[in-house]
Amino acid sequence: MSLEIYEILDDNLHPVTGASYLAAAVDEESFLKEVITPIYKVLLKEVKRNKGGKASHSGWRNYDDLNEYFWSDKCVKIGWPMDLNADFFSNSDGAASPKSHSDVTQPANERANHASNQVPAGKRKPKTNFVEVRTFFHLYRSFNRMWTFFILAFQAMLIVAWSPSGSLAAFFDADVFRSVLSIFITSAFLNLLQATLDIILSLNAWKSLKFSQILRYLLKFAVAAGWAVVLPIGYSSSVLDPKGLVKFFRSWAGDWRNQSFYSYAVALYLIPNILSTILFFLPPLRRNMERSNWRIITLAMWWAQPKLFIGRGMHEDMFSLLKYTLFWIMLLISKLAFSYYVEILPLVGPTKVIMEIPVDNYQWHEFFPNVTHNIGIVIAIWAPILLVYFMDAQIWYAIFSTLFGGIHGAFSHLGEIRTLGMLRSRFEAVPEAFVKRLVPSNMEHKLNPTGELALEQNMVAKFSQVWNEFIYSMRTEDLISNRDRDLLLVPNSSNDVSIVQWPPFLLASKIPIALDMAKDFKGKDDVELFKKIKSDDYMRSAVIECYETLRDIIDALLEDESDRMILRNICTEVTQSLAQNIFLNHFRMSELPLLSEKLEKFLKLLLDDGENATDAQVINVLQDIMEIITQDIMVDGHKILESAHPGQNDKKDQQRFEKIDFDLTQDESWKEKVVRLHLLLTVKESAINVPQNLEARRRITFFANSLFMNMPSSPKVRNMLSFSVLTPYYKEDVLYSEDELKKENEDGISTLFYLQKIYPDEWTNFLERIKVTIKDPKDSKDGDHEKEKMEKEKVEKEKIELIRHWVSYRGQTLARTVRGMLYYKKALELQCFLEFATDEDILHGYRNVVSLNQSYISDAQALSDLKFTYVVSCQEIYRIRLPGRPVDVGEGKPENQNHAIIFTRGEALQTIDMNQDNYFEEAFKMRNVLEEFLKPRRSQRKPTILGLREHIFTGSVSSLAWFMSNQETSFVTIGQRILANPLRVRFHYGHPDIFDRIFHITRGGISKASKIINLSEDIFAGFNSTLRGGLITHHEYIQVGKGRDVGMNQISLFEAKVANGNGEQTLSRDVYRLGRRFDFYRMLSFYFTTVGFYFSSMVTVLTVYVFLYGRLYMVMSGLEREILDNPSVQQSKALEEALATQSVFQLGLLLVLPMVMEIGLEKGFRTALGDFIIMQLQLASVFFTFQLGTKAHYFGRTILHGGSKYRATGRGFVVFHAKFADNYRLYSRSHFVKGLELFILLIIYEVYGESYRSSNLYLFITFSMWFLVASWLFAPFVFNPSGFDWQKTVDDWTDWKRWMGNRGGIGISPDKSWESWWDEEQEHLKYTNIRGRVLEIILAFRFFVYQYGIVYHLDIAHRSKSLLVYGLSWLVMVTVLLVLKMVSMGRRRFGTDFQLMFRILKALLFLGFMSVMTVLFVVCGLSISDLFAAILAFTPTGWALVLIGQACRPFLKGLKVWESIKELGRAYEYIMGLIIFMPTAILSWFPFVSEFQTRLLFNQAFSRGLQISMILAGKEKTT
């Protein structure tokens, strides 16, 4: 193929035959048929093995496997033209693929049916280079250097802490140092584990590996095994010859021949690590070595890493390396010091005492009574500490990233302008910053300004074009009113005014204040008065502008030349008086308020357009004004009148100023002057708070602040990089229909009514806007009622259309996204105008010039079309033929994006999701961002992905939406800021990042699309870009809007989806390669910011389990009473102190740290503190603790069993009430079951445990666990709107009982029947492997501990320790189950036809039960407390049987026992539902609880004047 292409480009002649090559394909679909379709068929056959995402990844080849097949020389065997009989195209059963290409022309429905055919039979093809096996060992295999470091550090610290002194100085002691040297033995065994995992986890790919790769695996295993033998032998031989640290190094140099064998072995063992350290500090050398093709270097690098096309040369420059190295060295020092002094050292002393205490009085049957050193209790104490040790690095990362991110943000000038007051104080510098940042520096104009004032006016003129369009866009979006718009607009600069004209909101109340100052001024010295006025620049500008504008307005109105002469003489008198500092001598200031009052009336009449004003009124007021000026204010005003009309009497004087040009009132530019002057005179302090809309304020302040941030200079439009914007679209909402606006929920609330209350100011602005754009039809005068009716229908239709847009623009719809993205085009057109227009045109204003000169807009549109393309994918406007449905072989969204790339153009590509928005003012900065691709950097690499900041616009809907908004905002700002710099591990976390389009379309596209493994497709684009030598940056001077989930269930589904995605990432080859190819510190950054965060979340939950089960073991066995009550142990609080760290993390406070820092940075720390307090009052900790359980559950289940899937969260407005059954289905397995298990553990420990009850710290730890339990059990109901409304509670219970009782079956959805839902919940066990089933059974065995421990504490056991007691308890358990089975069978067999027999059966069973209980109470000594204890003992046992039965479902179905397991499961579901439902039902009795909950959920809405109580009650009013 390559030869053909070359010859076609060269001379079109074959070198041997001389025949010409075909310059074109045989037909237009030949490449599709001969290349694409055969490969597609191979992938389609492999995907069938996937079984809809249920099969193991190791059982089928995905995109990566087929792609990497072409990295080897095996692909040459396919030949060209491709041989369809080659091994690559063979079916799994050995048959070759058919050569027909009929699939290409198959209808879509046939292709869909073809995709769902049965799984191909026969032997499967091997994986390529990597196998995605479901196991947690991937975490160790990918990040073995990190785990090795932490394990060795723990071992060394434990050895030092175990020394007699316990001080770090003991490290230099000879005996201690000798013991510390044993860490190399541990390291050797860890390396052996790594080599073993490399072999075991890659077995399915061995047939596809080169011999050199297999040899490398085997040699690494042999070497690791050798060291695992040599080092222990060497260490044991050197025990008799211990050496301290100083003696060790001194003797090494002076007497090397007498060194022990172990010393030489360690030195040899460390040689690879030493070489790696040297190369670490020489990144250019390492980069060149990895990219080199020299045989010697290739052989040397072969041992370190296999030679692939990716993962080479990823090292950063020296400066970046030093930054993130310093970050991690500081973090690790803090973490290890904390671990040593808080977690390890305090426990060593009590542990030594415990190991020496003899114990022989167990309170149960002890299977290992002769075990030494009380190893069981040592494990129970140290296990949670060990988990905390491995997890708390995540805590330290949160702390350090918060500090460094805050410092970085401060140096980036974030938050310098965060309030309107700060904006007003710095607004004078904004135009200059705008010209410096957003106007090309090499722009040339025909007129060059001269002088400082002219230069400033020129800058303000350019700035005003963009600023005004920004304000107009917010008015169009109804964020501001017409009055706000007029106050915010910057007038087009002109030569009529001698000063720079600022927007009226800056000059608010300046004129009234100046008038008061002048009126109250008592002296006659002009200097003092004008000094006060000039002290405020805005006041000075307002006074001058007001005077000059008033002069121009009146001069333009006057038609009589003598009247104009009077006006000019007055102005001359003013000018001369000011120049001679005698203004106060010639003018009376006391009459200025009267003049101001008349001026306000005059301007108002001019603006009425004849609606409420007559010409005579205007003339009369003008005459009054001139009379006040000449008679009351001016000392010698009568002289001016006489000089203008000599010889005229007083009667004639009264007819002056009556000739006025009223046609001038129709001139728009003149009217703008009148409006502005009226605002200057009338606006008081209220304009200080303009705009009042919070979103408008945020956008204005962010835009102004961004102009002072570091960004590249903007190029000319014709020189900027061209770019495309891509939005993947499937079935999401485009534009809400009229029916959707009026459709009411169960409370009678329509979407339109809801939004009117959520955004009341914006609705008012909207109504004001449509009054101008849509005029109501007037009554027909000619009596044509049909025409009048049609006009009204037309107007009503236009209003409905506008309302549909208004609502859609406030939802997460495609219409909102498209509107926002098209701002890019508008911004480019305005930028073209600023570049093409002359200074004179700019002074006239963008809108005025464009309306008069269409050439500007046509040229601008042409150039903007060349530079910008917007593609909404999955549309039918343009179509190309495909070999089959992409969604049959890959995930929908990434396939959608990769397919849509062919429609894009340009050098850059921005990916925008369906729930995003854009803003005009931010679009103006796009060409600056694109310059980041070309910006020179220290590193040799140029950026391949530009990360952009996001603003979450859904935060005001409810408290949950606010929590989610703050969490997301902290991640997309401070989180990604620290990832990009200094850590250098930012990836692609979703939209709106900008891709180097050329780089990515030649390196695999912008999305990986393999089924299931690439569920979180976004981040794999970042992985791929980094592995292929790309650089990913982050920029915060530009932002894009983004919507987030706003309801509890929506958020949980989203968190579940992300946790599933991270579980799949853990198994992927991308994470493995990045973890192995990054240097040590960059690898740490990578781990703790991706899969490590979710693993730490799971370990946090696991720590609680391990702690409580350890305490359960100690309490039930009696060890707590025997050992922990020992005075020497009891005096130490080390056990509690060491556990305190995990409690903080467990409460969800870690997520709050970055939020507080970012809010403080951008809004002020006083605001941040207030928000933090409000969040806690609104139970934010409950919410974050609940989501911790979501992350842990779905992450762990995904790695163990799979079952990941795309979870549609929905993007609607969520204020509806979720039914109890819906919440139960969603959270039963992830939260409720686990919460009840922890609840029982805590109850048992509180009942049977007695130690440390007086310790406040220990109470804090147990309180945190009770808090966890309460959050997991009741958070869905606390955050459920109307969750405590009595009527809804009754309806929920009825619905839940109906759902529990309905029978399942084929076609019955899980939301209709408990049985269908129960089957769906076990779906992951149907397709898991035998390892997963065995692990589930082993985990279920923990529930048997309850019964084993409690039965020995029953009064009926009479303190017997015999194993017979436990055996008898099982007899009771089996008897109870048999009785329940008999009742169940009797109900089915006799319940209908033999009702009497069934009643007799129940009576006999009841009598038998009472007889047995009587005997037990009277004869055997059973007590009432034993009954409650038995419930705690046998309830977990029954649940364990259910879990084991689920894991053994196929076997139990064969034994005909499965139905019994199902009924037992149903009984447990009833009990769990009742326990969880009861508190909600009890609280629903009290009306104030529901009111409090509404206030809790919608507090943000209340603070903005919402009537949410009316909304939830359904009391809709006419709006």
PDB file of C-alpha atoms in Angstrom, residues 1153-1335:
ATOM      1  CA  LEU A1153     -10.645  21.541  51.972  1.00  0.00           C
ATOM      2  CA  PRO A1154     -10.176  22.380  48.272  1.00  0.00           C
ATOM      3  CA  MET A1155     -13.653  23.946  48.182  1.00  0.00           C
ATOM      4  CA  VAL A1156     -12.880  26.328  51.040  1.00  0.00           C
ATOM      5  CA  MET A1157      -9.548  27.304  49.504  1.00  0.00           C
ATOM      6  CA  GLU A1158     -11.018  27.969  46.049  1.00  0.00           C
ATOM      7  CA  ILE A1159     -14.021  29.884  47.379  1.00  0.00           C
ATOM      8  CA  GLY A1160     -11.682  31.902  49.582  1.00  0.00           C
ATOM      9  CA  LEU A1161      -9.408  32.597  46.656  1.00  0.00           C
ATOM     10  CA  GLU A1162     -12.154  33.778  44.325  1.00  0.00           C
ATOM     11  CA  LYS A1163     -14.772  35.184  46.693  1.00  0.00           C
ATOM     12  CA  GLY A1164     -12.854  35.984  49.856  1.00  0.00           C
ATOM     13  CA  PHE A1165     -12.149  33.851  52.898  1.00  0.00           C
ATOM     14  CA  ARG A1166     -14.935  35.438  54.897  1.00  0.00           C
ATOM     15  CA  THR A1167     -17.369  34.225  52.246  1.00  0.00           C
ATOM     16  CA  ALA A1168     -15.633  30.854  52.232  1.00  0.00           C
ATOM     17  CA  LEU A1169     -16.045  30.510  55.988  1.00  0.00           C
ATOM     18  CA  GLY A1170     -19.706  31.488  55.745  1.00  0.00           C
ATOM     19  CA  ASP A1171     -20.312  29.010  52.936  1.00  0.00           C
ATOM     20  CA  PHE A1172     -18.558  26.276  54.907  1.00  0.00           C
ATOM     21  CA  ILE A1173     -20.758  26.878  57.942  1.00  0.00           C
ATOM     22  CA  ILE A1174     -23.915  26.946  55.815  1.00  0.00           C
ATOM     23  CA  MET A1175     -22.869  23.727  54.072  1.00  0.00           C
ATOM     24  CA  GLN A1176     -22.445  21.993  57.407  1.00  0.00           C
ATOM     25  CA  LEU A1177     -25.809  23.266  58.591  1.00  0.00           C
ATOM     26  CA  GLN A1178     -27.310  21.885  55.397  1.00  0.00           C
ATOM     27  CA  LEU A1179     -25.720  18.499  56.179  1.00  0.00           C
ATOM     28  CA  ALA A1180     -23.018  18.579  53.517  1.00  0.00           C
ATOM     29  CA  SER A1181     -20.989  16.087  55.576  1.00  0.00           C
ATOM     30  CA  VAL A1182     -23.922  13.667  55.426  1.00  0.00           C
ATOM     31  CA  PHE A1183     -24.014  14.023  51.656  1.00  0.00           C
ATOM     32  CA  PHE A1184     -20.259  13.535  51.137  1.00  0.00           C
ATOM     33  CA  THR A1185     -20.142  10.602  53.553  1.00  0.00           C
ATOM     34  CA  PHE A1186     -22.991   8.986  51.649  1.00  0.00           C
ATOM     35  CA  GLN A1187     -21.177   9.455  48.334  1.00  0.00           C
ATOM     36  CA  LEU A1188     -18.081   7.894  49.901  1.00  0.00           C
ATOM     37  CA  GLY A1189     -20.096   4.690  50.173  1.00  0.00           C
ATOM     38  CA  THR A1190     -21.163   5.003  46.543  1.00  0.00           C
ATOM     39  CA  LYS A1191     -17.560   5.285  45.363  1.00  0.00           C
ATOM     40  CA  ALA A1192     -16.352   2.391  47.502  1.00  0.00           C
ATOM     41  CA  HIS A1193     -19.160   0.021  46.505  1.00  0.00           C
ATOM     42  CA  TYR A1194     -19.084   0.467  42.754  1.00  0.00           C
ATOM     43  CA  PHE A1195     -15.301   0.669  42.503  1.00  0.00           C
ATOM     44  CA  GLY A1196     -14.835  -2.582  44.419  1.00  0.00           C
ATOM     45  CA  ARG A1197     -17.625  -4.439  42.642  1.00  0.00           C
ATOM     46  CA  THR A1198     -16.326  -3.409  39.231  1.00  0.00           C
ATOM     47  CA  ILE A1199     -12.854  -4.801  39.864  1.00  0.00           C
ATOM     48  CA  LEU A1200     -14.172  -8.020  41.400  1.00  0.00           C
ATOM     49  CA  HIS A1201     -17.069  -8.842  39.095  1.00  0.00           C
ATOM     50  CA  GLY A1202     -17.419  -6.236  36.366  1.00  0.00           C
ATOM     51  CA  GLY A1203     -20.912  -5.114  35.513  1.00  0.00           C
ATOM     52  CA  SER A1204     -19.941  -1.582  34.532  1.00  0.00           C
ATOM     53  CA  LYS A1205     -22.402   0.180  32.310  1.00  0.00           C
ATOM     54  CA  TYR A1206     -23.345   3.640  31.185  1.00  0.00           C
ATOM     55  CA  ARG A1207     -25.847   5.034  33.654  1.00  0.00           C
ATOM     56  CA  ALA A1208     -28.113   7.705  32.216  1.00  0.00           C
ATOM     57  CA  THR A1209     -28.486  10.257  34.990  1.00  0.00           C
ATOM     58  CA  GLY A1210     -30.922  12.576  33.237  1.00  0.00           C
ATOM     59  CA  ARG A1211     -30.439  16.313  33.052  1.00  0.00           C
ATOM     60  CA  GLY A1212     -33.869  17.629  33.894  1.00  0.00           C
ATOM     61  CA  PHE A1213     -35.006  19.819  36.762  1.00  0.00           C
ATOM     62  CA  VAL A1214     -35.215  17.576  39.796  1.00  0.00           C
ATOM     63  CA  VAL A1215     -37.511  18.798  42.542  1.00  0.00           C
ATOM     64  CA  PHE A1216     -39.828  15.827  42.424  1.00  0.00           C
ATOM     65  CA  HIS A1217     -40.290  13.356  45.232  1.00  0.00           C
ATOM     66  CA  ALA A1218     -38.530   9.996  44.753  1.00  0.00           C
ATOM     67  CA  LYS A1219     -40.591   7.080  45.994  1.00  0.00           C
ATOM     68  CA  PHE A1220     -39.306   4.879  48.787  1.00  0.00           C
ATOM     69  CA  ALA A1221     -39.172   1.880  46.449  1.00  0.00           C
ATOM     70  CA  ASP A1222     -36.998   3.829  43.999  1.00  0.00           C
ATOM     71  CA  ASN A1223     -34.554   4.751  46.742  1.00  0.00           C
ATOM     72  CA  TYR A1224     -34.547   1.209  48.081  1.00  0.00           C
ATOM     73  CA  ARG A1225     -33.756  -0.262  44.680  1.00  0.00           C
ATOM     74  CA  LEU A1226     -30.943   2.206  44.071  1.00  0.00           C
ATOM     75  CA  TYR A1227     -29.233   2.107  47.475  1.00  0.00           C
ATOM     76  CA  SER A1228     -30.116  -1.282  48.957  1.00  0.00           C
ATOM     77  CA  ARG A1229     -26.851  -3.059  48.169  1.00  0.00           C
ATOM     78  CA  SER A1230     -24.511  -0.085  48.069  1.00  0.00           C
ATOM     79  CA  HIS A1231     -25.589   1.563  51.350  1.00  0.00           C
ATOM     80  CA  PHE A1232     -28.496   0.044  53.246  1.00  0.00           C
ATOM     81  CA  VAL A1233     -27.125  -3.487  53.663  1.00  0.00           C
ATOM     82  CA  LYS A1234     -23.697  -2.184  54.631  1.00  0.00           C
ATOM     83  CA  GLY A1235     -25.178   0.432  56.932  1.00  0.00           C
ATOM     84  CA  LEU A1236     -27.276  -2.166  58.765  1.00  0.00           C
ATOM     85  CA  GLU A1237     -24.260  -4.453  59.089  1.00  0.00           C
ATOM     86  CA  LEU A1238     -22.230  -1.677  60.699  1.00  0.00           C
ATOM     87  CA  PHE A1239     -25.252  -0.801  62.841  1.00  0.00           C
ATOM     88  CA  ILE A1240     -25.373  -4.364  64.232  1.00  0.00           C
ATOM     89  CA  LEU A1241     -21.607  -4.320  64.802  1.00  0.00           C
ATOM     90  CA  LEU A1242     -21.844  -1.091  66.766  1.00  0.00           C
ATOM     91  CA  ILE A1243     -24.808  -2.377  68.776  1.00  0.00           C
ATOM     92  CA  ILE A1244     -22.969  -5.580  69.714  1.00  0.00           C
ATOM     93  CA  TYR A1245     -19.842  -3.677  70.652  1.00  0.00           C
ATOM     94  CA  GLU A1246     -21.812  -1.188  72.735  1.00  0.00           C
ATOM     95  CA  VAL A1247     -23.639  -4.031  74.516  1.00  0.00           C
ATOM     96  CA  TYR A1248     -20.725  -6.384  75.144  1.00  0.00           C
ATOM     97  CA  GLY A1249     -17.729  -4.042  75.113  1.00  0.00           C
ATOM     98  CA  GLU A1250     -16.684  -2.193  78.228  1.00  0.00           C
ATOM     99  CA  SER A1251     -13.268  -0.613  77.631  1.00  0.00           C
ATOM    100  CA  TYR A1252     -12.392   3.038  77.080  1.00  0.00           C
ATOM    101  CA  ARG A1253     -15.906   4.276  77.762  1.00  0.00           C
ATOM    102  CA  SER A1254     -14.457   7.371  79.461  1.00  0.00           C
ATOM    103  CA  SER A1255     -12.158   8.332  76.588  1.00  0.00           C
ATOM    104  CA  ASN A1256     -13.443  11.351  74.687  1.00  0.00           C
ATOM    105  CA  LEU A1257     -11.244  10.573  71.712  1.00  0.00           C
ATOM    106  CA  TYR A1258     -12.594   7.061  71.530  1.00  0.00           C
ATOM    107  CA  LEU A1259     -16.124   8.426  71.745  1.00  0.00           C
ATOM    108  CA  PHE A1260     -15.296  10.668  68.816  1.00  0.00           C
ATOM    109  CA  ILE A1261     -14.192   7.659  66.768  1.00  0.00           C
ATOM    110  CA  THR A1262     -17.312   5.660  67.514  1.00  0.00           C
ATOM    111  CA  PHE A1263     -19.412   8.770  66.915  1.00  0.00           C
ATOM    112  CA  SER A1264     -17.901   9.059  63.439  1.00  0.00           C
ATOM    113  CA  MET A1265     -18.922   5.477  62.780  1.00  0.00           C
ATOM    114  CA  TRP A1266     -22.459   6.121  64.017  1.00  0.00           C
ATOM    115  CA  PHE A1267     -22.470   9.168  61.767  1.00  0.00           C
ATOM    116  CA  LEU A1268     -21.414   6.964  58.838  1.00  0.00           C
ATOM    117  CA  VAL A1269     -24.226   4.507  59.579  1.00  0.00           C
ATOM    118  CA  ALA A1270     -26.836   7.248  59.876  1.00  0.00           C
ATOM    119  CA  SER A1271     -25.654   8.865  56.628  1.00  0.00           C
ATOM    120  CA  TRP A1272     -25.786   5.619  54.683  1.00  0.00           C
ATOM    121  CA  LEU A1273     -29.218   4.638  55.977  1.00  0.00           C
ATOM    122  CA  PHE A1274     -31.112   7.921  55.910  1.00  0.00           C
ATOM    123  CA  ALA A1275     -29.372  10.411  53.583  1.00  0.00           C
ATOM    124  CA  PRO A1276     -31.561   9.472  50.565  1.00  0.00           C
ATOM    125  CA  PHE A1277     -34.654  10.383  52.572  1.00  0.00           C
ATOM    126  CA  VAL A1278     -33.236  13.523  54.162  1.00  0.00           C
ATOM    127  CA  PHE A1279     -32.349  14.873  50.712  1.00  0.00           C
ATOM    128  CA  ASN A1280     -35.582  13.689  49.081  1.00  0.00           C
ATOM    129  CA  PRO A1281     -38.032  16.571  48.446  1.00  0.00           C
ATOM    130  CA  SER A1282     -41.207  16.083  50.489  1.00  0.00           C
ATOM    131  CA  GLY A1283     -39.532  13.091  52.089  1.00  0.00           C
ATOM    132  CA  PHE A1284     -41.362  13.729  55.365  1.00  0.00           C
ATOM    133  CA  ASP A1285     -44.761  14.637  53.951  1.00  0.00           C
ATOM    134  CA  TRP A1286     -47.283  12.320  55.608  1.00  0.00           C
ATOM    135  CA  GLN A1287     -49.433  11.667  52.532  1.00  0.00           C
ATOM    136  CA  LYS A1288     -46.412  10.875  50.386  1.00  0.00           C
ATOM    137  CA  THR A1289     -45.067   8.611  53.120  1.00  0.00           C
ATOM    138  CA  VAL A1290     -48.321   6.637  53.090  1.00  0.00           C
ATOM    139  CA  ASP A1291     -48.271   6.428  49.295  1.00  0.00           C
ATOM    140  CA  ASP A1292     -44.621   5.310  49.356  1.00  0.00           C
ATOM    141  CA  TRP A1293     -45.376   2.475  51.764  1.00  0.00           C
ATOM    142  CA  THR A1294     -48.300   1.287  49.639  1.00  0.00           C
ATOM    143  CA  ASP A1295     -46.158   1.405  46.501  1.00  0.00           C
ATOM    144  CA  TRP A1296     -43.316  -0.455  48.212  1.00  0.00           C
ATOM    145  CA  LYS A1297     -45.559  -3.250  49.467  1.00  0.00           C
ATOM    146  CA  ARG A1298     -47.048  -3.625  45.981  1.00  0.00           C
ATOM    147  CA  TRP A1299     -43.574  -3.812  44.499  1.00  0.00           C
ATOM    148  CA  MET A1300     -42.414  -6.411  47.041  1.00  0.00           C
ATOM    149  CA  GLY A1301     -45.440  -8.591  46.421  1.00  0.00           C
ATOM    150  CA  ASN A1302     -45.461  -8.557  42.613  1.00  0.00           C
ATOM    151  CA  ARG A1303     -44.126 -11.637  40.885  1.00  0.00           C
ATOM    152  CA  GLY A1304     -41.333 -11.345  38.386  1.00  0.00           C
ATOM    153  CA  GLY A1305     -40.758 -13.036  35.093  1.00  0.00           C
ATOM    154  CA  ILE A1306     -39.805 -12.429  31.497  1.00  0.00           C
ATOM    155  CA  GLY A1307     -40.627  -8.903  30.438  1.00  0.00           C
ATOM    156  CA  ILE A1308     -41.310  -7.638  33.969  1.00  0.00           C
ATOM    157  CA  SER A1309     -39.085  -4.638  34.629  1.00  0.00           C
ATOM    158  CA  PRO A1310     -37.217  -4.312  37.954  1.00  0.00           C
ATOM    159  CA  ASP A1311     -39.237  -1.257  38.967  1.00  0.00           C
ATOM    160  CA  LYS A1312     -42.445  -3.337  38.783  1.00  0.00           C
ATOM    161  CA  SER A1313     -41.442  -6.394  40.759  1.00  0.00           C
ATOM    162  CA  TRP A1314     -39.014  -7.220  43.572  1.00  0.00           C
ATOM    163  CA  GLU A1315     -38.196 -10.573  41.977  1.00  0.00           C
ATOM    164  CA  SER A1316     -37.092  -8.954  38.722  1.00  0.00           C
ATOM    165  CA  TRP A1317     -35.013  -6.440  40.635  1.00  0.00           C
ATOM    166  CA  TRP A1318     -33.454  -9.192  42.757  1.00  0.00           C
ATOM    167  CA  ASP A1319     -32.408 -11.080  39.653  1.00  0.00           C
ATOM    168  CA  GLU A1320     -30.931  -7.917  38.147  1.00  0.00           C
ATOM    169  CA  GLU A1321     -28.971  -7.175  41.333  1.00  0.00           C
ATOM    170  CA  GLN A1322     -27.274 -10.574  41.044  1.00  0.00           C
ATOM    171  CA  GLU A1323     -26.448 -10.184  37.391  1.00  0.00           C
ATOM    172  CA  HIS A1324     -22.786  -9.520  38.142  1.00  0.00           C
ATOM    173  CA  LEU A1325     -22.573 -12.964  39.789  1.00  0.00           C
ATOM    174  CA  LYS A1326     -23.986 -14.708  36.720  1.00  0.00           C
ATOM    175  CA  TYR A1327     -20.985 -13.760  34.608  1.00  0.00           C
ATOM    176  CA  THR A1328     -18.205 -13.591  37.177  1.00  0.00           C
ATOM    177  CA  ASN A1329     -15.492 -16.254  37.194  1.00  0.00           C
ATOM    178  CA  ILE A1330     -14.968 -18.941  39.793  1.00  0.00           C
ATOM    179  CA  ARG A1331     -12.489 -16.710  41.625  1.00  0.00           C
ATOM    180  CA  GLY A1332     -15.172 -14.068  42.086  1.00  0.00           C
ATOM    181  CA  ARG A1333     -17.697 -16.613  43.369  1.00  0.00           C
ATOM    182  CA  VAL A1334     -15.232 -18.089  45.867  1.00  0.00           C
ATOM    183  CA  LEU A1335     -14.325 -14.609  47.103  1.00  0.00           C
TER     184      LEU A1335
END
